[in-house]
Amino acid sequence: MSPSLTDLPIETPPRAPSPVYGFGTLAVHAGSPIDPVTGAVIPSISLSTTYAQTAVAQPIGAYEYTRSANPNRDNFEQAVAALENAKYALAFASGSATTATILQSLAAGSHVVSVSDVYGGTHRYFTKVAAAHGVQVTFSPSIELDVAELIRPGSTKLIWIESPSNPTLSLVDIRAVATIAHQHGIKVVVDNTFLSPYIQNPLDHGADIVIHSVTKYINGHSDVLMGVAAFNSDSLKDRLTFLQNAIGAVPSAFDCWLAQRGLKTLHLRAREASRNAAETADALESSPHVVAVNYPGLASHRQRKIAIKQHREGMGGGMLSFRIKGGHEAAERFCQQTKIFTLAESLGGVESLVEIPSGMTHAGIPKEEREAAGVFDDLVRVSCGVEEAVDLKNDVLQALEKAVAAPKVNGSVV
């Protein structure tokens, strides 16, 4: 019996043409045409939900109904595609909607292999929603070593990677996994939210689809809920565009406009956040009150070589996590004692945030599964913003003293 089409090896789709300009220039100008009528250098917000037609099925321009397409969404998608070195990008109402749409493209009975350490919302969708639709997901703590054994011939359709992972900042050699996946006719999806297109471009390393929660670094100002997927395949463009319109989980014109405004400064923000995180991680690693620090920019990170290979200039990004001495109680005290870092979920904004994954973003994952992935009750996740590095470093150090040292001396938090 001959293998089905999806069992045959696939080639990585041809890359988009190499950009003529650098990242910062593209961030400012891609998807931002000068208005030919008014000369406006920033596109207007097109709030109309419907567009006039000169005759039946003959719209005046390129648009008919805003769920199907909108000028602001087109502009934003073009900008993201340019920054991810992709031919295409499609925007969705949230990062979770992006995940759901990609999984919805799979037939019932399909199988997905995913890294174990994923965003709690992704884990929830995989185990509670996708499973109900007949899509099974197998989680692996070491996907580079296990992927060949976990593939089910004929039914495995996707390999799902977060690199760095949320929240333990584990890295995956994308090229190594993609090479094996493609030999079996399987596509690779990489969630690039933690780094942004400025620091890592997964399509350049063999991935088929790269996704982002735009809410995070791409928008960067904690005021937009949105997601995006970028890719080079013409067939994926047809399939995902159909689902984008049919499911209708699309962002508003205003959110697209805001997100594109944020994207224009992505390179500046991502650089500063990565610099701040590197200094904060160094301070944490030197503290006697810390058990371990997870940050790809540290020489001590067990996958530092992957960061050097895959990340721009070996940057570690703006995210890190660490285990604090004193358990969950100390972790809670730390988050309550910071003065600049705000205790809140989310990440990637201009402001610095802290949270405890076991009780917040990853609380829905059973404890045994969480701890197997390295998400212990004493783990604190840190999102460094663009404040002054010295202020962030001093803030975490004073919070550590109050959370760990002070209770030992005084029997209570000072």
Tab-separated table of C-alpha atoms in Angstrom:
chain	number	residue	atom	x	y	z
A	1	MET	CA	0.000	0.000	0.000
A	2	SER	CA	1.472	3.352	-1.019
A	3	PRO	CA	1.833	6.018	1.656
A	4	SER	CA	-0.612	8.900	1.767
A	5	LEU	CA	0.506	12.326	0.603
A	6	THR	CA	1.091	13.523	4.169
A	7	ASP	CA	3.376	10.550	4.870
A	8	LEU	CA	5.784	11.612	2.144
A	9	PRO	CA	8.784	13.780	2.978
A	10	ILE	CA	8.155	17.507	2.577
A	11	GLU	CA	10.536	20.283	1.757
A	12	THR	CA	10.742	23.498	3.713
A	13	PRO	CA	8.792	26.026	1.600
A	14	PRO	CA	10.984	28.554	-0.214
A	15	ARG	CA	11.787	31.542	1.937
A	16	ALA	CA	10.507	34.982	1.149
A	17	PRO	CA	13.027	37.133	-0.732
A	18	SER	CA	15.826	38.377	1.493
A	19	PRO	CA	14.946	41.809	2.841
A	20	VAL	CA	16.629	44.779	1.221
A	21	TYR	CA	16.574	46.772	4.455
A	22	GLY	CA	17.497	46.083	8.065
A	23	PHE	CA	15.043	45.071	10.768
A	24	GLY	CA	14.499	48.538	12.216
A	25	THR	CA	13.841	50.059	8.807
A	26	LEU	CA	11.325	47.323	7.987
A	27	ALA	CA	9.652	47.706	11.374
A	28	VAL	CA	9.007	51.381	10.685
A	29	HIS	CA	8.034	51.162	7.018
A	30	ALA	CA	6.682	47.696	6.111
A	31	GLY	CA	2.910	47.731	5.689
A	32	SER	CA	2.807	51.527	6.036
A	33	PRO	CA	2.215	52.990	2.585
A	34	ILE	CA	1.889	56.751	2.168
A	35	ASP	CA	-1.759	57.651	1.599
A	36	PRO	CA	-1.983	58.573	-2.119
A	37	VAL	CA	-4.796	61.076	-1.529
A	38	THR	CA	-3.858	62.889	1.673
A	39	GLY	CA	-0.159	62.118	1.900
A	40	ALA	CA	-0.595	60.825	5.456
A	41	VAL	CA	2.517	58.944	6.575
A	42	ILE	CA	0.535	56.846	9.076
A	43	PRO	CA	-2.390	54.777	7.711
A	44	SER	CA	-5.857	55.825	8.803
A	45	ILE	CA	-8.067	53.543	10.878
A	46	SER	CA	-10.695	51.928	8.644
A	47	LEU	CA	-13.622	51.259	10.979
A	48	SER	CA	-16.211	50.464	8.312
A	49	THR	CA	-17.544	46.927	8.565
A	50	THR	CA	-18.774	46.804	4.957
A	51	TYR	CA	-17.665	48.244	1.607
A	52	ALA	CA	-19.701	49.483	-1.367
A	53	GLN	CA	-20.002	47.555	-4.617
A	54	THR	CA	-20.610	48.965	-8.098
A	55	ALA	CA	-22.611	45.878	-9.077
A	56	VAL	CA	-23.389	42.471	-7.601
A	57	ALA	CA	-20.129	40.828	-6.511
A	58	GLN	CA	-18.107	43.780	-7.833
A	59	PRO	CA	-16.649	45.730	-4.886
A	60	ILE	CA	-15.189	49.140	-5.579
A	61	GLY	CA	-11.830	48.143	-4.095
A	62	ALA	CA	-10.222	45.098	-2.508
A	63	TYR	CA	-12.679	44.831	0.387
A	64	GLU	CA	-16.222	43.532	0.883
A	65	TYR	CA	-16.706	42.779	4.590
A	66	THR	CA	-14.328	43.431	7.458
A	67	ARG	CA	-14.308	39.868	8.819
A	68	SER	CA	-12.855	38.708	5.500
A	69	ALA	CA	-10.325	41.521	5.162
A	70	ASN	CA	-9.646	45.028	6.382
A	71	PRO	CA	-7.017	47.597	5.307
A	72	ASN	CA	-5.508	47.857	8.789
A	73	ARG	CA	-5.323	44.096	9.173
A	74	ASP	CA	-3.665	43.798	5.756
A	75	ASN	CA	-1.098	46.436	6.719
A	76	PHE	CA	-0.294	44.711	9.998
A	77	GLU	CA	-0.022	41.282	8.363
A	78	GLN	CA	2.368	42.646	5.743
A	79	ALA	CA	4.529	44.172	8.466
A	80	VAL	CA	4.749	40.951	10.508
A	81	ALA	CA	5.514	38.906	7.382
A	82	ALA	CA	8.400	41.255	6.598
A	83	LEU	CA	9.850	40.971	10.118
A	84	GLU	CA	9.557	37.153	10.223
A	85	ASN	CA	11.093	36.764	6.749
A	86	ALA	CA	7.798	35.224	5.597
A	87	LYS	CA	5.687	35.455	2.458
A	88	TYR	CA	2.463	35.614	4.424
A	89	ALA	CA	1.034	36.465	7.839
A	90	LEU	CA	-2.509	36.196	9.182
A	91	ALA	CA	-3.798	38.036	12.258
A	92	PHE	CA	-6.267	36.625	14.778
A	93	ALA	CA	-8.237	37.880	17.763
A	94	SER	CA	-5.713	36.463	20.262
A	95	GLY	CA	-2.744	34.152	20.544
A	96	SER	CA	-5.120	31.427	21.699
A	97	ALA	CA	-7.307	32.004	18.634
A	98	THR	CA	-4.212	31.553	16.476
A	99	THR	CA	-3.468	28.226	18.163
A	100	ALA	CA	-7.099	27.128	17.847
A	101	THR	CA	-7.264	27.954	14.134
A	102	ILE	CA	-4.105	26.001	13.346
A	103	LEU	CA	-5.375	22.991	15.306
A	104	GLN	CA	-8.761	23.348	13.602
A	105	SER	CA	-7.004	22.826	10.276
A	106	LEU	CA	-6.307	19.225	11.317
A	107	ALA	CA	-8.743	16.408	10.664
A	108	ALA	CA	-10.207	14.310	13.478
A	109	GLY	CA	-7.801	11.507	14.336
A	110	SER	CA	-4.735	13.688	13.837
A	111	HIS	CA	-1.844	13.569	16.277
A	112	VAL	CA	0.402	16.384	17.508
A	113	VAL	CA	3.736	16.158	19.342
A	114	SER	CA	4.396	19.113	21.646
A	115	VAL	CA	7.040	20.213	24.086
A	116	SER	CA	5.868	19.645	27.676
A	117	ASP	CA	6.700	23.111	28.893
A	118	VAL	CA	4.099	25.202	27.086
A	119	TYR	CA	1.960	28.192	27.929
A	120	GLY	CA	-0.911	27.174	30.209
A	121	GLY	CA	-3.511	28.328	27.675
A	122	THR	CA	-1.940	26.182	24.972
A	123	HIS	CA	-1.914	23.177	27.308
A	124	ARG	CA	-5.575	23.840	28.133
A	125	TYR	CA	-6.537	23.965	24.454
A	126	PHE	CA	-4.560	20.834	23.619
A	127	THR	CA	-5.980	18.754	26.484
A	128	LYS	CA	-9.523	20.100	26.807
A	129	VAL	CA	-10.592	21.361	23.382
A	130	ALA	CA	-8.487	19.676	20.719
A	131	ALA	CA	-8.985	16.318	22.419
A	132	ALA	CA	-12.757	16.792	22.235
A	133	HIS	CA	-12.416	17.306	18.474
A	134	GLY	CA	-10.467	14.095	18.016
A	135	VAL	CA	-6.970	15.599	17.899
A	136	GLN	CA	-4.539	13.921	20.276
A	137	VAL	CA	-1.444	15.611	21.690
A	138	THR	CA	1.620	13.871	23.130
A	139	PHE	CA	3.864	16.003	25.341
A	140	SER	CA	7.627	15.518	25.444
A	141	PRO	CA	10.125	17.030	27.910
A	142	SER	CA	12.992	16.410	25.464
A	143	ILE	CA	11.520	16.738	22.004
A	144	GLU	CA	14.825	16.744	20.111
A	145	LEU	CA	15.636	13.305	21.533
A	146	ASP	CA	12.117	11.873	21.461
A	147	VAL	CA	10.491	13.267	18.322
A	148	ALA	CA	11.366	10.367	15.989
A	149	GLU	CA	9.987	7.809	18.457
A	150	LEU	CA	6.826	9.820	19.186
A	151	ILE	CA	5.800	10.243	15.552
A	152	ARG	CA	2.841	8.066	14.610
A	153	PRO	CA	3.089	7.290	10.892
A	154	GLY	CA	-0.005	8.447	9.056
A	155	SER	CA	-1.526	10.382	11.945
A	156	THR	CA	1.098	12.801	13.310
A	157	LYS	CA	0.560	16.090	11.483
A	158	LEU	CA	2.270	18.750	13.599
A	159	ILE	CA	5.246	19.223	15.890
A	160	TRP	CA	4.608	22.075	18.343
A	161	ILE	CA	7.559	23.958	19.815
A	162	GLU	CA	7.976	26.855	22.217
A	163	SER	CA	11.536	28.118	22.210
A	164	PRO	CA	12.155	29.549	24.709
A	165	SER	CA	9.467	27.672	26.572
A	166	ASN	CA	7.044	29.224	29.019
A	167	PRO	CA	8.021	29.494	31.850
A	168	THR	CA	11.297	27.554	32.224
A	169	LEU	CA	13.045	29.143	29.237
A	170	SER	CA	14.129	25.824	27.739
A	171	LEU	CA	15.341	25.981	24.140
A	172	VAL	CA	14.799	23.654	21.199
A	173	ASP	CA	17.097	23.232	18.206
A	174	ILE	CA	14.462	24.073	15.603
A	175	ARG	CA	16.503	22.872	12.626
A	176	ALA	CA	17.152	19.482	14.226
A	177	VAL	CA	13.454	18.869	14.927
A	178	ALA	CA	12.312	20.237	11.551
A	179	THR	CA	14.706	17.960	9.691
A	180	ILE	CA	13.203	14.858	11.313
A	181	ALA	CA	9.628	16.123	11.023
A	182	HIS	CA	9.950	16.928	7.329
A	183	GLN	CA	11.332	13.464	6.596
A	184	HIS	CA	7.948	12.163	7.783
A	185	GLY	CA	5.858	14.787	5.994
A	186	ILE	CA	5.072	16.639	9.233
A	187	LYS	CA	4.933	20.409	9.659
A	188	VAL	CA	6.592	22.286	12.519
A	189	VAL	CA	4.980	25.167	14.417
A	190	VAL	CA	7.097	27.429	16.647
A	191	ASP	CA	5.602	29.783	19.204
A	192	ASN	CA	8.036	32.714	19.107
A	193	THR	CA	6.178	34.904	21.606
A	194	PHE	CA	8.928	34.936	24.251
A	195	LEU	CA	11.547	36.371	21.884
A	196	SER	CA	9.705	38.326	19.155
A	197	PRO	CA	10.783	38.472	15.491
A	198	TYR	CA	13.643	40.784	16.409
A	199	ILE	CA	15.579	38.150	18.343
A	200	GLN	CA	14.564	34.948	16.518
A	201	ASN	CA	13.105	34.023	13.120
A	202	PRO	CA	12.036	30.340	13.295
A	203	LEU	CA	11.221	30.075	9.579
A	204	ASP	CA	14.899	30.664	8.856
A	205	HIS	CA	15.659	27.536	10.916
A	206	GLY	CA	13.223	25.244	9.105
A	207	ALA	CA	9.886	25.849	10.844
A	208	ASP	CA	6.762	25.897	8.676
A	209	ILE	CA	4.664	28.244	10.819
A	210	VAL	CA	5.691	30.801	13.433
A	211	ILE	CA	3.077	32.176	15.804
A	212	HIS	CA	2.944	35.023	18.315
A	213	SER	CA	0.697	36.377	20.953
A	214	VAL	CA	0.812	39.911	19.536
A	215	THR	CA	-0.436	41.038	22.949
A	216	LYS	CA	3.112	40.598	24.191
A	217	TYR	CA	6.275	41.970	22.534
A	218	ILE	CA	4.958	42.846	19.080
A	219	ASN	CA	2.375	45.278	20.430
A	220	GLY	CA	4.426	45.871	23.553
A	221	HIS	CA	2.156	48.249	25.465
A	222	SER	CA	-0.287	45.925	27.269
A	223	ASP	CA	-3.327	47.403	25.525
A	224	VAL	CA	-4.096	44.990	22.649
A	225	LEU	CA	-5.326	41.384	22.640
A	226	MET	CA	-4.225	39.728	19.396
A	227	GLY	CA	-2.347	36.880	17.705
A	228	VAL	CA	-0.595	36.233	14.395
A	229	ALA	CA	0.813	33.374	12.330
A	230	ALA	CA	3.464	33.736	9.614
A	231	PHE	CA	4.557	31.189	6.997
A	232	ASN	CA	5.789	30.701	3.410
A	233	SER	CA	3.519	27.944	2.065
A	234	ASP	CA	0.912	28.869	-0.557
A	235	SER	CA	-1.303	25.938	0.468
A	236	LEU	CA	-1.160	26.984	4.128
A	237	LYS	CA	-2.132	30.497	3.062
A	238	ASP	CA	-5.251	29.162	1.320
A	239	ARG	CA	-6.256	26.862	4.183
A	240	LEU	CA	-5.638	29.254	7.071
A	241	THR	CA	-7.180	32.231	5.259
A	242	PHE	CA	-10.338	30.176	4.741
A	243	LEU	CA	-10.439	29.281	8.446
A	244	GLN	CA	-9.642	32.849	9.511
A	245	ASN	CA	-12.757	34.014	7.651
A	246	ALA	CA	-14.959	31.000	8.411
A	247	ILE	CA	-14.266	30.926	12.149
A	248	GLY	CA	-14.151	34.708	12.350
A	249	ALA	CA	-11.713	35.043	15.259
A	250	VAL	CA	-10.238	38.221	13.782
A	251	PRO	CA	-8.922	41.393	15.426
A	252	SER	CA	-10.572	44.799	15.111
A	253	ALA	CA	-9.225	47.462	12.782
A	254	PHE	CA	-8.290	49.598	15.793
A	255	ASP	CA	-6.332	46.772	17.447
A	256	CYS	CA	-4.458	46.158	14.175
A	257	TRP	CA	-3.611	49.852	13.972
A	258	LEU	CA	-2.407	49.907	17.586
A	259	ALA	CA	-0.369	46.731	17.159
A	260	GLN	CA	1.336	48.078	14.056
A	261	ARG	CA	2.167	51.280	15.897
A	262	GLY	CA	3.762	49.176	18.651
A	263	LEU	CA	5.611	47.029	16.130
A	264	LYS	CA	7.446	50.071	14.772
A	265	THR	CA	9.535	50.262	17.956
A	266	LEU	CA	9.903	46.505	18.509
A	267	HIS	CA	13.638	46.447	17.832
A	268	LEU	CA	14.257	49.220	20.359
A	269	ARG	CA	12.090	47.660	23.059
A	270	ALA	CA	13.302	44.083	22.554
A	271	ARG	CA	16.928	45.175	22.693
A	272	GLU	CA	16.430	47.105	25.908
A	273	ALA	CA	14.333	44.389	27.536
A	274	SER	CA	16.978	41.784	26.701
A	275	ARG	CA	19.713	43.985	28.138
A	276	ASN	CA	17.695	44.521	31.310
A	277	ALA	CA	16.928	40.817	31.665
A	278	ALA	CA	20.598	39.926	31.278
A	279	GLU	CA	21.579	42.248	34.139
A	280	THR	CA	18.686	41.062	36.296
A	281	ALA	CA	19.572	37.412	35.656
A	282	ASP	CA	23.203	38.057	36.609
A	283	ALA	CA	22.096	39.630	39.892
A	284	LEU	CA	19.722	36.772	40.671
A	285	GLU	CA	22.331	34.124	39.869
A	286	SER	CA	24.725	35.759	42.331
A	287	SER	CA	22.167	35.896	45.144
A	288	PRO	CA	22.360	33.363	47.982
A	289	HIS	CA	18.537	33.489	48.155
A	290	VAL	CA	18.080	31.923	44.708
A	291	VAL	CA	18.114	28.203	43.919
A	292	ALA	CA	18.469	28.465	40.141
A	293	VAL	CA	17.985	30.959	37.300
A	294	ASN	CA	16.556	30.109	33.876
A	295	TYR	CA	17.795	32.585	31.282
A	296	PRO	CA	19.188	31.730	27.810
A	297	GLY	CA	21.540	34.704	27.926
A	298	LEU	CA	23.532	33.257	30.823
A	299	ALA	CA	26.665	31.240	30.113
A	300	SER	CA	25.347	28.730	32.660
A	301	HIS	CA	22.164	28.001	30.689
A	302	ARG	CA	22.348	24.366	29.621
A	303	GLN	CA	21.289	25.222	26.050
A	304	ARG	CA	23.327	28.381	25.649
A	305	LYS	CA	24.806	27.047	22.378
A	306	ILE	CA	21.326	26.967	20.844
A	307	ALA	CA	20.751	30.584	21.844
A	308	ILE	CA	24.010	31.565	20.177
A	309	LYS	CA	22.947	29.736	17.002
A	310	GLN	CA	19.287	30.795	16.809
A	311	HIS	CA	19.037	34.191	18.526
A	312	ARG	CA	20.185	37.523	17.140
A	313	GLU	CA	23.647	38.172	18.582
A	314	GLY	CA	22.991	35.387	21.108
A	315	MET	CA	20.523	37.567	23.012
A	316	GLY	CA	18.586	35.965	25.850
A	317	GLY	CA	15.416	38.020	25.450
A	318	GLY	CA	13.463	39.892	28.085
A	319	MET	CA	12.023	36.883	29.930
A	320	LEU	CA	13.552	34.855	32.739
A	321	SER	CA	12.448	32.708	35.655
A	322	PHE	CA	14.065	31.619	38.891
A	323	ARG	CA	13.464	29.348	41.857
A	324	ILE	CA	13.576	31.128	45.199
A	325	LYS	CA	14.692	29.636	48.510
A	326	GLY	CA	11.818	29.270	50.955
A	327	GLY	CA	9.246	27.658	48.675
A	328	HIS	CA	5.929	29.031	47.493
A	329	GLU	CA	5.530	31.307	50.504
A	330	ALA	CA	8.825	33.052	49.738
A	331	ALA	CA	7.833	33.357	46.080
A	332	GLU	CA	4.604	35.086	47.076
A	333	ARG	CA	6.434	37.400	49.461
A	334	PHE	CA	8.917	38.316	46.739
A	335	CYS	CA	6.141	39.286	44.317
A	336	GLN	CA	4.490	41.410	46.994
A	337	GLN	CA	7.713	43.197	47.929
A	338	THR	CA	8.836	44.419	44.500
A	339	LYS	CA	8.366	48.154	43.937
A	340	ILE	CA	8.915	48.480	40.172
A	341	PHE	CA	7.898	44.999	39.015
A	342	THR	CA	4.107	44.612	39.060
A	343	LEU	CA	2.487	41.326	40.105
A	344	ALA	CA	0.426	40.502	37.031
A	345	GLU	CA	0.023	37.957	34.262
A	346	SER	CA	1.193	38.592	30.679
A	347	LEU	CA	4.599	39.779	29.487
A	348	GLY	CA	6.442	41.732	26.835
A	349	GLY	CA	5.154	45.198	27.677
A	350	VAL	CA	7.209	48.293	28.387
A	351	GLU	CA	6.566	47.750	32.114
A	352	SER	CA	8.241	44.999	34.133
A	353	LEU	CA	6.072	42.219	35.580
A	354	VAL	CA	6.425	39.248	37.928
A	355	GLU	CA	4.135	36.272	38.492
A	356	ILE	CA	4.079	32.782	39.999
A	357	PRO	CA	3.199	30.314	37.209
A	358	SER	CA	2.047	27.513	39.541
A	359	GLY	CA	-0.700	29.738	40.932
A	360	MET	CA	-1.387	31.949	37.931
A	361	THR	CA	-0.621	31.304	34.247
A	362	HIS	CA	-0.069	27.537	34.660
A	363	ALA	CA	-2.439	26.833	37.554
A	364	GLY	CA	-4.709	24.745	35.333
A	365	ILE	CA	-2.009	22.147	34.683
A	366	PRO	CA	-1.961	19.238	37.175
A	367	LYS	CA	0.863	19.606	39.686
A	368	GLU	CA	2.576	16.366	38.647
A	369	GLU	CA	2.705	17.512	35.018
A	370	ARG	CA	3.837	20.992	35.998
A	371	GLU	CA	6.704	19.760	38.144
A	372	ALA	CA	7.772	17.221	35.525
A	373	ALA	CA	8.225	20.212	33.204
A	374	GLY	CA	10.154	22.156	35.849
A	375	VAL	CA	7.310	24.428	36.955
A	376	PHE	CA	7.642	24.182	40.734
A	377	ASP	CA	5.715	26.133	43.344
A	378	ASP	CA	8.802	28.223	44.116
A	379	LEU	CA	9.277	29.334	40.495
A	380	VAL	CA	8.905	33.055	39.764
A	381	ARG	CA	8.541	34.290	36.179
A	382	VAL	CA	9.936	37.724	35.339
A	383	SER	CA	9.204	39.945	32.353
A	384	CYS	CA	11.719	42.770	32.134
A	385	GLY	CA	10.461	45.973	30.593
A	386	VAL	CA	12.376	49.018	29.384
A	387	GLU	CA	13.003	50.791	32.684
A	388	GLU	CA	16.566	51.496	33.848
A	389	ALA	CA	18.503	48.268	34.362
A	390	VAL	CA	20.028	49.369	37.672
A	391	ASP	CA	16.590	50.093	39.091
A	392	LEU	CA	15.275	46.671	38.093
A	393	LYS	CA	18.332	44.921	39.522
A	394	ASN	CA	18.065	46.792	42.810
A	395	ASP	CA	14.345	46.055	42.997
A	396	VAL	CA	14.724	42.282	42.748
A	397	LEU	CA	17.594	42.271	45.225
A	398	GLN	CA	15.703	44.246	47.873
A	399	ALA	CA	12.614	42.066	47.350
A	400	LEU	CA	14.729	38.934	47.796
A	401	GLU	CA	16.086	40.244	51.087
A	402	LYS	CA	12.581	40.915	52.378
A	403	ALA	CA	11.168	37.651	51.069
A	404	VAL	CA	13.916	35.278	52.218
A	405	ALA	CA	16.342	36.876	54.650
A	406	ALA	CA	14.040	39.069	56.743
A	407	PRO	CA	11.628	36.293	57.812
A	408	LYS	CA	14.581	34.211	59.060
A	409	VAL	CA	15.839	37.076	61.195
A	410	ASN	CA	12.598	38.578	62.432
A	411	GLY	CA	10.103	35.779	62.076
A	412	SER	CA	7.979	37.993	59.836
A	413	VAL	CA	8.273	40.088	56.707
A	414	VAL	CA	9.561	43.591	57.357
